[in-house]
XYZ file of N, CA and C in Angstrom:
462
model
N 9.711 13.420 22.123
C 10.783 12.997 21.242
C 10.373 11.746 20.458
N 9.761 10.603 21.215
C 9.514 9.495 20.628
C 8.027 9.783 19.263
N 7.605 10.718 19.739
C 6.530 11.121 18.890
C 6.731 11.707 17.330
N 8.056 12.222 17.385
C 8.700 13.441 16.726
C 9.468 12.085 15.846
N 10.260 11.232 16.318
C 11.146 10.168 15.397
C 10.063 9.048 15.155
N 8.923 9.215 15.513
C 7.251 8.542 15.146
C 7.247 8.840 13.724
N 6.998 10.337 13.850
C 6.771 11.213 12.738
C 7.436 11.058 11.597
N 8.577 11.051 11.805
C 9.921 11.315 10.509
C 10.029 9.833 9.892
N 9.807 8.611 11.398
C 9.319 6.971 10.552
C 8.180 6.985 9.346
N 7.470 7.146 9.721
C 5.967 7.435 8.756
C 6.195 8.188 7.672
N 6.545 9.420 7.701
C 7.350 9.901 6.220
C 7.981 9.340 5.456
N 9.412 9.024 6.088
C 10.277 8.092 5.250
C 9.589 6.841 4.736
N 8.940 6.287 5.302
C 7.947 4.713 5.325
C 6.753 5.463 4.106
N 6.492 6.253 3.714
C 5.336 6.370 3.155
C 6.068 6.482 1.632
N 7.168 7.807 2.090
C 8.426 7.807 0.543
C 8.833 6.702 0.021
N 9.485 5.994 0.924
C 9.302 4.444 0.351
C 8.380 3.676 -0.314
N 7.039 3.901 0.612
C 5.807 3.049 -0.155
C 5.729 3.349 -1.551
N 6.193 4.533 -1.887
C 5.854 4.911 -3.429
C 6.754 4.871 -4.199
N 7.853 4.835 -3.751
C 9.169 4.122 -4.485
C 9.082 2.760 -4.813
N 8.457 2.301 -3.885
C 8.409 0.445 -3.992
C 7.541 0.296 -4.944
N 5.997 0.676 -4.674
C 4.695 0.354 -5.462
C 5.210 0.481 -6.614
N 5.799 1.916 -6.806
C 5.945 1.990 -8.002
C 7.074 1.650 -9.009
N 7.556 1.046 -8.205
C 9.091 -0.298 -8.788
C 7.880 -1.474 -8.864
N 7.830 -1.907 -7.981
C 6.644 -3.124 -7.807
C 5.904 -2.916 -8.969
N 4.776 -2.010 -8.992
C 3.625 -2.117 -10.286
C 4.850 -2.250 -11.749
N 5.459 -1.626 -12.169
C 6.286 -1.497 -13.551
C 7.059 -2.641 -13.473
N 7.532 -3.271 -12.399
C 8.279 -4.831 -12.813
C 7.208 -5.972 -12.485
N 5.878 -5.947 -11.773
C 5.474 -7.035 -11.514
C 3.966 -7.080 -12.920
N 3.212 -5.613 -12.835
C 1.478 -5.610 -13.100
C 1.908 -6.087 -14.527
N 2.871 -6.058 -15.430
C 2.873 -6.618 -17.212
C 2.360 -7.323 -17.275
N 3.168 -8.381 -16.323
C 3.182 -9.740 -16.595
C 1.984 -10.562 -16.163
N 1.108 -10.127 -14.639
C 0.560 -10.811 -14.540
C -1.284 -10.416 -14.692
N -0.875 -9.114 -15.229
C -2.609 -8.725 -15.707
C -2.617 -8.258 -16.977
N -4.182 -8.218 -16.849
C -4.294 -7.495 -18.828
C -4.061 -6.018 -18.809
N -3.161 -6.184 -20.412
C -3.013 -4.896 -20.513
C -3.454 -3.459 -20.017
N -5.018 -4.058 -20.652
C -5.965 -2.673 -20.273
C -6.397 -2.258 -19.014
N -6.246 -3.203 -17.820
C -6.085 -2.699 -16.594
C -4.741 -2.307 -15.921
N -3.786 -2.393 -16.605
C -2.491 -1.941 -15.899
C -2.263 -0.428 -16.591
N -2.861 -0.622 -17.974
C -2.781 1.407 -18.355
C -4.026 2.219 -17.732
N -5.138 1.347 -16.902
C -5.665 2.106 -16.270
C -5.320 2.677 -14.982
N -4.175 1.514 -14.324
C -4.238 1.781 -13.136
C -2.890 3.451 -13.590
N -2.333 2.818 -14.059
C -0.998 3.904 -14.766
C -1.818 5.195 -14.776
N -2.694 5.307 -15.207
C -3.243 6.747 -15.895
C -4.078 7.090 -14.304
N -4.670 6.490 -13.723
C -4.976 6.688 -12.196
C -4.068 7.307 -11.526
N -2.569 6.567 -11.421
C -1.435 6.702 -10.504
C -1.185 8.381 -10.764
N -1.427 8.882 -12.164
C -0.646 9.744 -12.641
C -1.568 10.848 -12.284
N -3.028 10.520 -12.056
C -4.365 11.907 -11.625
C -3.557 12.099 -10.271
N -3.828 11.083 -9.641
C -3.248 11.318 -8.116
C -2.128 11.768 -8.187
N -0.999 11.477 -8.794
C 0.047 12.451 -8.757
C -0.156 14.124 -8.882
N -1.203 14.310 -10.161
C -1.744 15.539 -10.109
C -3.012 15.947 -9.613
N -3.000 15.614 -8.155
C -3.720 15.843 -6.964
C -5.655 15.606 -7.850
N -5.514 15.166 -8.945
C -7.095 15.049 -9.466
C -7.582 13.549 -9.102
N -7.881 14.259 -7.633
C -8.426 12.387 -7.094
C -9.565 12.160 -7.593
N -10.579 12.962 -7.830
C -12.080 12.759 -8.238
C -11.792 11.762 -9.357
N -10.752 12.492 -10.267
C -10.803 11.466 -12.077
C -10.292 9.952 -12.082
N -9.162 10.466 -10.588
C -8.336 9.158 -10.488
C -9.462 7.887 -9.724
N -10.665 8.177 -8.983
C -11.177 7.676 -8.882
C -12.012 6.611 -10.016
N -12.627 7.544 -10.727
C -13.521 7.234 -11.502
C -12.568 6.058 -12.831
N -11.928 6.515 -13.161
C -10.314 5.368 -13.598
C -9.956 4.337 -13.219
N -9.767 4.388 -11.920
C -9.449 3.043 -10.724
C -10.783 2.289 -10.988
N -11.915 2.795 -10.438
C -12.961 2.125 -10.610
C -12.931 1.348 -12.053
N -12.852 1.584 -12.955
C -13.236 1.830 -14.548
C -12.352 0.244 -14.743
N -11.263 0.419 -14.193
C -10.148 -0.456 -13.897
C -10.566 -2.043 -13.368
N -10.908 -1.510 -12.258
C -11.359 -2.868 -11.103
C -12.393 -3.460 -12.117
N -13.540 -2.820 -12.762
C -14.518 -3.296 -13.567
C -13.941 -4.129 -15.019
N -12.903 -3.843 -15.549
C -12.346 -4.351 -16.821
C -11.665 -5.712 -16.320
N -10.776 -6.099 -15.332
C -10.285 -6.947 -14.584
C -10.219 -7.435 -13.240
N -11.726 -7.880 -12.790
C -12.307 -7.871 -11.296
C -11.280 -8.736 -10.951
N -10.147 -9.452 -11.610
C -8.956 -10.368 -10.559
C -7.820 -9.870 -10.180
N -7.541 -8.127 -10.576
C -6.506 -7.937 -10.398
C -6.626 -7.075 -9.183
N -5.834 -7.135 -8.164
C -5.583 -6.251 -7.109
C -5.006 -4.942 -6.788
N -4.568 -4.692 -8.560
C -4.117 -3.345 -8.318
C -4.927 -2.082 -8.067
N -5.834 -1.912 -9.313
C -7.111 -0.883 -8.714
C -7.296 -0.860 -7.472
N -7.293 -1.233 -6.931
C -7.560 -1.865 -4.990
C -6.221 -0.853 -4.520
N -5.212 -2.130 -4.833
C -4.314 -1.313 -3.927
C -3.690 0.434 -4.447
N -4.040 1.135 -5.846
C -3.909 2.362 -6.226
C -5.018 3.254 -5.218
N -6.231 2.766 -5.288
C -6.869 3.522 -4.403
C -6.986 3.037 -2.636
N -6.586 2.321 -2.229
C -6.226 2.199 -1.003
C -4.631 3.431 -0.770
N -3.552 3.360 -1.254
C -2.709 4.364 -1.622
C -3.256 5.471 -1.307
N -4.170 6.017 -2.550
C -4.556 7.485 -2.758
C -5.541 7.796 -1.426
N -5.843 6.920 -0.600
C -6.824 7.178 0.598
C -6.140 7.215 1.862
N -5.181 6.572 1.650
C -4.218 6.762 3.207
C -3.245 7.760 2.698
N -2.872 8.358 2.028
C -2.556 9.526 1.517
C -3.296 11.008 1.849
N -4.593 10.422 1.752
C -5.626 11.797 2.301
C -6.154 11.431 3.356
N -5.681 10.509 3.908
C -6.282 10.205 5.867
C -7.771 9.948 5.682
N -8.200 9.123 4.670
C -9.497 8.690 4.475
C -8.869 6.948 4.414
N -9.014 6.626 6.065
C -8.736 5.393 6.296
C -9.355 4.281 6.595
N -10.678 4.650 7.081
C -11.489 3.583 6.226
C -11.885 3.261 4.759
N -11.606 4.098 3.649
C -11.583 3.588 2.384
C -10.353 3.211 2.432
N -9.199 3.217 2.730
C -7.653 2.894 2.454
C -7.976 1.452 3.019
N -8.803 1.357 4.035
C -8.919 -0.355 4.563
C -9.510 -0.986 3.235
N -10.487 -0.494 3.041
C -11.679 -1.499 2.169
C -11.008 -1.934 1.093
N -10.674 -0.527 0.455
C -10.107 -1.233 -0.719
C -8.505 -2.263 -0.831
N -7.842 -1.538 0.181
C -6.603 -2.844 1.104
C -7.074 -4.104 1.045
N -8.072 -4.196 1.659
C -8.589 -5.843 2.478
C -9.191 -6.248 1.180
N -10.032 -5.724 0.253
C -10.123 -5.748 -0.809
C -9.099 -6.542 -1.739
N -8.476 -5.666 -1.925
C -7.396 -6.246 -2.482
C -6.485 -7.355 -1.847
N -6.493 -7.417 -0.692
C -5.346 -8.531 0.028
C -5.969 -10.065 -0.567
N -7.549 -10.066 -0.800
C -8.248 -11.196 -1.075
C -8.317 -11.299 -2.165
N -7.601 -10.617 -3.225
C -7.340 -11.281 -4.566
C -5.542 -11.897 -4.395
N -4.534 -11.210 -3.843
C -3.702 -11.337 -3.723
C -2.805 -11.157 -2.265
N -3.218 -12.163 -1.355
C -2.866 -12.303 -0.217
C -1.206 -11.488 0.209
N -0.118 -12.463 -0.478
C 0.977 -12.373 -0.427
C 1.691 -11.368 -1.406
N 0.595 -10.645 -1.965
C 1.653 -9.236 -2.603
C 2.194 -8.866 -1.428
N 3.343 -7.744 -1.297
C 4.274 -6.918 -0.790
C 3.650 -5.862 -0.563
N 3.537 -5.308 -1.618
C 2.931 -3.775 -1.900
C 1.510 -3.926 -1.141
N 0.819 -4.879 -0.721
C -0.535 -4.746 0.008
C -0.721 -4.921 1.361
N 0.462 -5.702 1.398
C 1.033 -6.075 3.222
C 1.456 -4.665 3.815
N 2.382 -4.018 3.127
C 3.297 -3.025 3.240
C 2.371 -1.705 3.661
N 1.175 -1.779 2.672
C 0.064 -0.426 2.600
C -0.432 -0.668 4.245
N -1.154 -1.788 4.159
C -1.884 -2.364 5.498
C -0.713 -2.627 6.831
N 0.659 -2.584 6.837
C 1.000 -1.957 8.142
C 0.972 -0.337 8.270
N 1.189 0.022 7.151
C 1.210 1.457 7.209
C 0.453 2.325 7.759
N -1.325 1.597 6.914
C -2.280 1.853 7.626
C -2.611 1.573 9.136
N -2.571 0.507 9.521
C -2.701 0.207 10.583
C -1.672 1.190 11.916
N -1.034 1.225 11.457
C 0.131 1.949 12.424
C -0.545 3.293 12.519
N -0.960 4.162 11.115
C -1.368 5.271 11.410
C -2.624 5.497 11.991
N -3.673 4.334 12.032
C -4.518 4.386 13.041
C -4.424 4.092 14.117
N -3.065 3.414 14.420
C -2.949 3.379 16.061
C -3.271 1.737 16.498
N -3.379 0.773 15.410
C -3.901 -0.424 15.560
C -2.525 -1.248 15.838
N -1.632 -1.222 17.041
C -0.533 -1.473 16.884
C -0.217 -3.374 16.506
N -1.397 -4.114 17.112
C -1.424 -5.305 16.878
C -1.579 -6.160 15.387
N -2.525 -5.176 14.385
C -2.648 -5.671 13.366
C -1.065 -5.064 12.917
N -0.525 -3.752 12.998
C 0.485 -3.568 11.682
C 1.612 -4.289 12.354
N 1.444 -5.071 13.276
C 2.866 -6.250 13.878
C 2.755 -6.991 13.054
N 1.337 -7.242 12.969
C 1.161 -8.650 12.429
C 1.558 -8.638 10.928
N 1.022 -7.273 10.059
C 1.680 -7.253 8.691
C 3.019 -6.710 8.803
N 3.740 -6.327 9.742
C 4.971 -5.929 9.348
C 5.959 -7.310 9.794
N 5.595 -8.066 10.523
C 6.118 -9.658 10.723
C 5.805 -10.523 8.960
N 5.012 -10.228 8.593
C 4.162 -11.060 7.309
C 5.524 -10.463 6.154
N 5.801 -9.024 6.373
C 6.795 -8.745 5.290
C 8.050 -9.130 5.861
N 8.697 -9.594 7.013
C 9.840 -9.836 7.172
C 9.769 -11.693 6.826
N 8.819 -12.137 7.321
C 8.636 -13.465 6.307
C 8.616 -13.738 4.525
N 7.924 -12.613 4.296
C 7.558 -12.626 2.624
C 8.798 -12.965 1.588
N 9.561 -13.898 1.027
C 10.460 -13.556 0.841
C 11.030 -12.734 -0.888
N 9.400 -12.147 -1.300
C 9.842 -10.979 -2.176
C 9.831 -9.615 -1.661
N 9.165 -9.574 -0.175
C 10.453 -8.006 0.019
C 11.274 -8.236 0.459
N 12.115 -6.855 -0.284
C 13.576 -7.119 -0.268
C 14.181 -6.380 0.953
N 13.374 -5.509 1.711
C 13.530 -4.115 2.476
C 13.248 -4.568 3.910
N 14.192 -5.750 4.216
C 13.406 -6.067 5.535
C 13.805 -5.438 6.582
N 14.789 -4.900 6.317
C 15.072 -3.649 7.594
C 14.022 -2.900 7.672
N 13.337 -1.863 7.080
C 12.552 -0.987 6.984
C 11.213 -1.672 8.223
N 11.001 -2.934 7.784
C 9.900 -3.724 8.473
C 10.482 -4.184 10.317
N 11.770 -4.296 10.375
C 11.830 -4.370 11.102
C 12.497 -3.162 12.277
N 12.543 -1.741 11.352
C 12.609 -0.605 12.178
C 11.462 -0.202 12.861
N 10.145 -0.991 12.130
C 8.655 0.030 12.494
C 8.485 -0.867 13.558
N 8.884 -2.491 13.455
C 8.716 -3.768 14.432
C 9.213 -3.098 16.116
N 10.508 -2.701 15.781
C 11.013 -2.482 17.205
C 11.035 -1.257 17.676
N 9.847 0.044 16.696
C 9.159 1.308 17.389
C 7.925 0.972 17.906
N 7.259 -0.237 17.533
C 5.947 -0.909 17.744
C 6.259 -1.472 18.805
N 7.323 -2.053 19.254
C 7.561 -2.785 20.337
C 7.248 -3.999 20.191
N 7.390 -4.846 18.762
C 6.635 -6.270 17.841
C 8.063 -6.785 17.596
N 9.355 -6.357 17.975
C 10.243 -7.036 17.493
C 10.537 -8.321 18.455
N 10.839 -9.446 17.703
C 11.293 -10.668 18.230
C 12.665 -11.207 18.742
């Protein structure tokens, strides 16, 4: 049973992730990167939507190279990799990205996600505590439903 309402957490938690990111990227990436890497990451988001990860790759990349300070390329393909259970690239480019932008949401949020689905229950405490501190997410229930299935609640 606990495995089964495991399951249906991680779904809902992932539906979310892409509701958020993608509230997050359209109200936050304008403002604080160049143009031409936020219509790359856009045109990325949109391969992966149409399951063409190969192109969405090569895009993301194309991306990270036009604006090596922005963390989104990072966190689009960290996304598209814990999406296909290729979770050591979902780390790299995560941790990747966390070191341009520590205290984004959307990168904390990916990296409990990840972590949880590998079973790393100590690290995704630690980022799902980091988002109930953060005080631009707004969703701190959500962080603290996965806290007290983790057994991390305070």
């Amino acid at each position: 049973m606990r495995q089964v309402k495991g399951e249906r957490l991680r779904v809902k938690s992932l539906k979310c992730l892409l509701v958020f990111l993608s509230t997050f990227y359209i109200l936050h990436s304008t403002h604080l990167y160049s143009q031409d890497v936020n219509q790359l990451v856009a045109e990325g988001n949109k391969l992966i939507k149409e399951k063409k990860y190969d192109e969405a790759i090569k895009v993301l990349l194309e991306a990270k190279k036009s604006d090596d300070k922005s963390p989104l390329p990072d966190v689009a393909l960290g996304m598209m990799f814990l999406r296909r259970d290729s979770l050591w690239e979902a780390e790299t480019h995560l941790k990747s990205a966390e070191k341009l932008d520590p205290e984004l949401c959307g990168i904390q949020y990916t990296l409990a996600l990840l972590y949880e689905k590998k079973g790393e229950n100590e690290k995704a405490i630690f980022y799902w505590n980091k988002l109930v501190k953060n005080p631009d997410f707004k969703d701190k229930d959500i962080a603290k439903r996965h806290l007290r299935f983790l057994g991390g609640a305070r």
